Amino acid sequence: MAAAAAQPFGEAWRNPSPAGVYDLAIIGAGPAGLTAARFAAALGAKVALIERDRLGGASLNVGSVPSKAMLRTARLYAEMAAAEDYGAHTPNDISIDFQAVMQRMRSLRRRIGDQVSADRLTAAGSDIFFGQARFVGRRAIEVGDVALRFDNALIATGSSSLTPAISGLSETGYLTNETVFDLAERPRRLLVVGGGPLGCELAQAFCRLGSQVIIAQDDPTFLPKEERDAAQILADALARDGVEVHLNTSVAAAHAEGDQKVVDLVSEDSRIQVRVDQILVGIGRAPNVEDLGLEAAGVRYDRTAGVQVDDFLRTTNRRIYAAGDVCLEHKFAHSAEASARAVIFNALGLRRERLSDLTIPWCTYTEPEIAHVGLYVRDAWALSIPVETYVMLMHDVDRAVIDGAHEGFVKIHMRQGTDRILGATIVARDAGEMIGEVSLAIRLGLGMRDLAEAIHAYPTQASAVRMAAIAYVRGHLTPSLKALRWFRSIRRAIRAGADLWT
Ligand SMILES: Cc1cc2nc3c(=O)[nH]c(=O)nc-3n(C[C@H](O)[C@H](O)[C@H](O)COP(=O)(O)OP(=O)(O)OC[C@H]3O[C@@H](n4cnc5c(N)ncnc54)[C@H](O)[C@@H]3O)c2cc1C
């Protein structure tokens, strides 16, 4: 018997009748669950995909897509305000229509969301069930009053915003990524708590869209995992935009006074009170492991680290795998997708894919963007790997100068004495696009000589990667090659009639 359920997007939906034992039952239809469902169904597997909320998960609905849509309009406003720098006139009255910004964001979200409608997924071969799923045994999942049996299952339940322990905060009220994109009005004054990617991106977006933004971060830098010089450039950029930056500062307490929220910010040498209309909390993510019946399924987990998996993404129940935010340290849409693809290879016995073999880049989409792949120098040191680093500053890159986006650098870390790339950090307007090249090089075992030989279109920001590689090659010419180069350049100069003595 088919069970009726409402699809949270408003459309009525009738869950299908379960079709016997599923080859793969997936809990969660975010990037990880959707990738797994599409891939497994395309391979002919019998797939059940269960979602309790909206298809697309955090990334589509309350994460990557809406935040990047807002950032795009925010960048446009920033460029309008800086029109004089580009030989244009700043419009007299730049009035920001916040509702139009949010409308655009929602319409883009709908458009991208159309790719993952329940009808499309069904047509592609998956049975879609809406409802809260929980394991009721080692090979069974319950959704509402329906039980689904499986040969293999995938936990792809993602993560949720961490709640900070701040006295009075819940009574005062605050926004998270789950509610901020529903705002109908721009907050006049906004306090952002947390200086990770989410906090920095949204602080910059709201500031450029006209809010007075204060950001409080309890670490000495933003993006504490990134290299210090990268984080410093971001702190300067936020301050230049007009964000009031409070580093080394924690939020001690909050209370409401009328429509206002009054918040105590405490640092080593000061305690101040700020008054804002809204507080946005972005201090990290907690894996969604609650109410999943993981005990019944024999799946071990931890409330902080999430579902425990081995290098093949298998849980402590050998028929159950996990992918995405619920088990990964690096919580990104593309790592969720990559880990889900690996699960399909492993679960369906196509080939053995290891989590540790994945090369995963990431990016914070502020302006400038901050992207990274592979090892940081501190990681290399911890592994006793000697490192040498090649840096190209963006202000030496023609396209960056032309674009008026010459802040930042490309920094590539090499295993000393070899042509092996260990990792890279890129700070540039389009760092997220540029990091893909280094990521590919690491994945394919290519070195700096390969990057130096790859012809890049001129002028591009991406040529900064090649310029860093050329610096490496120049520094590693053997004595005979150096002599040859010198000899050739003299010959060329004589042929060209150059006066060698001037
Ligand atoms: C503001 C913000 C901006 C971001 N920007 C980026 C970015 O630019 N780039 C990037 O790569 N990443 C970004 N991320 C991270 C990215 O959104 C996540 O890493 C990604 O969504 C994780 O995918 P997932 O499939 O593991 O989980 P999710 O997307 O969280 O999906 C999990 C799904 O499982 C469902 N679910 C949970 N429990 C159950 C249950 N018991 N029964 C049924 N269904 C259940 C949930 O409803 C959800 O739909 C951002 C995140 C945030 C919050």
mmCIF file of C-alpha atoms in Angstrom, residues 3-4 10 36 44 63 94 98 100 127 152 176-177 271 280 282 297 301 317 346 363 397 402 418 435 455 489:
data_model
loop_
_atom_site.group_PDB
_atom_site.id
_atom_site.type_symbol
_atom_site.label_atom_id
_atom_site.label_comp_id
_atom_site.label_asym_id
_atom_site.label_seq_id
_atom_site.Cartn_x
_atom_site.Cartn_y
_atom_site.Cartn_z
ATOM 1 C CA ALA A 3 1.742 5.803 1.950
ATOM 2 C CA ALA A 4 0.718 9.433 1.372
ATOM 3 C CA GLY A 10 4.518 21.993 -1.450
ATOM 4 C CA ALA A 36 24.661 7.987 -5.051
ATOM 5 C CA GLY A 44 20.823 -0.651 -12.963
ATOM 6 C CA GLY A 63 24.003 26.519 1.777
ATOM 7 C CA ILE A 94 22.871 53.103 -5.425
ATOM 8 C CA PHE A 98 17.129 43.593 -0.689
ATOM 9 C CA ALA A 100 14.976 41.788 -5.273
ATOM 10 C CA ASP A 127 12.036 5.146 -5.677
ATOM 11 C CA ASN A 152 23.243 -2.101 1.097
ATOM 12 C CA THR A 176 21.439 30.186 11.212
ATOM 13 C CA ASN A 177 22.004 29.139 7.621
ATOM 14 C CA ARG A 271 34.151 43.906 27.138
ATOM 15 C CA LEU A 280 23.695 35.139 12.577
ATOM 16 C CA GLY A 282 27.925 30.139 11.936
ATOM 17 C CA ALA A 297 21.783 -1.066 12.770
ATOM 18 C CA TYR A 301 29.111 7.000 15.652
ATOM 19 C CA ASN A 317 27.850 -2.650 9.795
ATOM 20 C CA ASN A 346 32.630 -0.068 -3.229
ATOM 21 C CA CYS A 363 37.245 27.459 -1.481
ATOM 22 C CA VAL A 397 49.894 38.889 -13.038
ATOM 23 C CA ILE A 402 43.768 44.672 -15.622
ATOM 24 C CA THR A 418 61.500 16.708 -6.081
ATOM 25 C CA ILE A 435 42.653 25.659 -7.746
ATOM 26 C CA ILE A 455 50.113 26.843 -22.379
ATOM 27 C CA SER A 489 70.336 33.156 -25.751
#
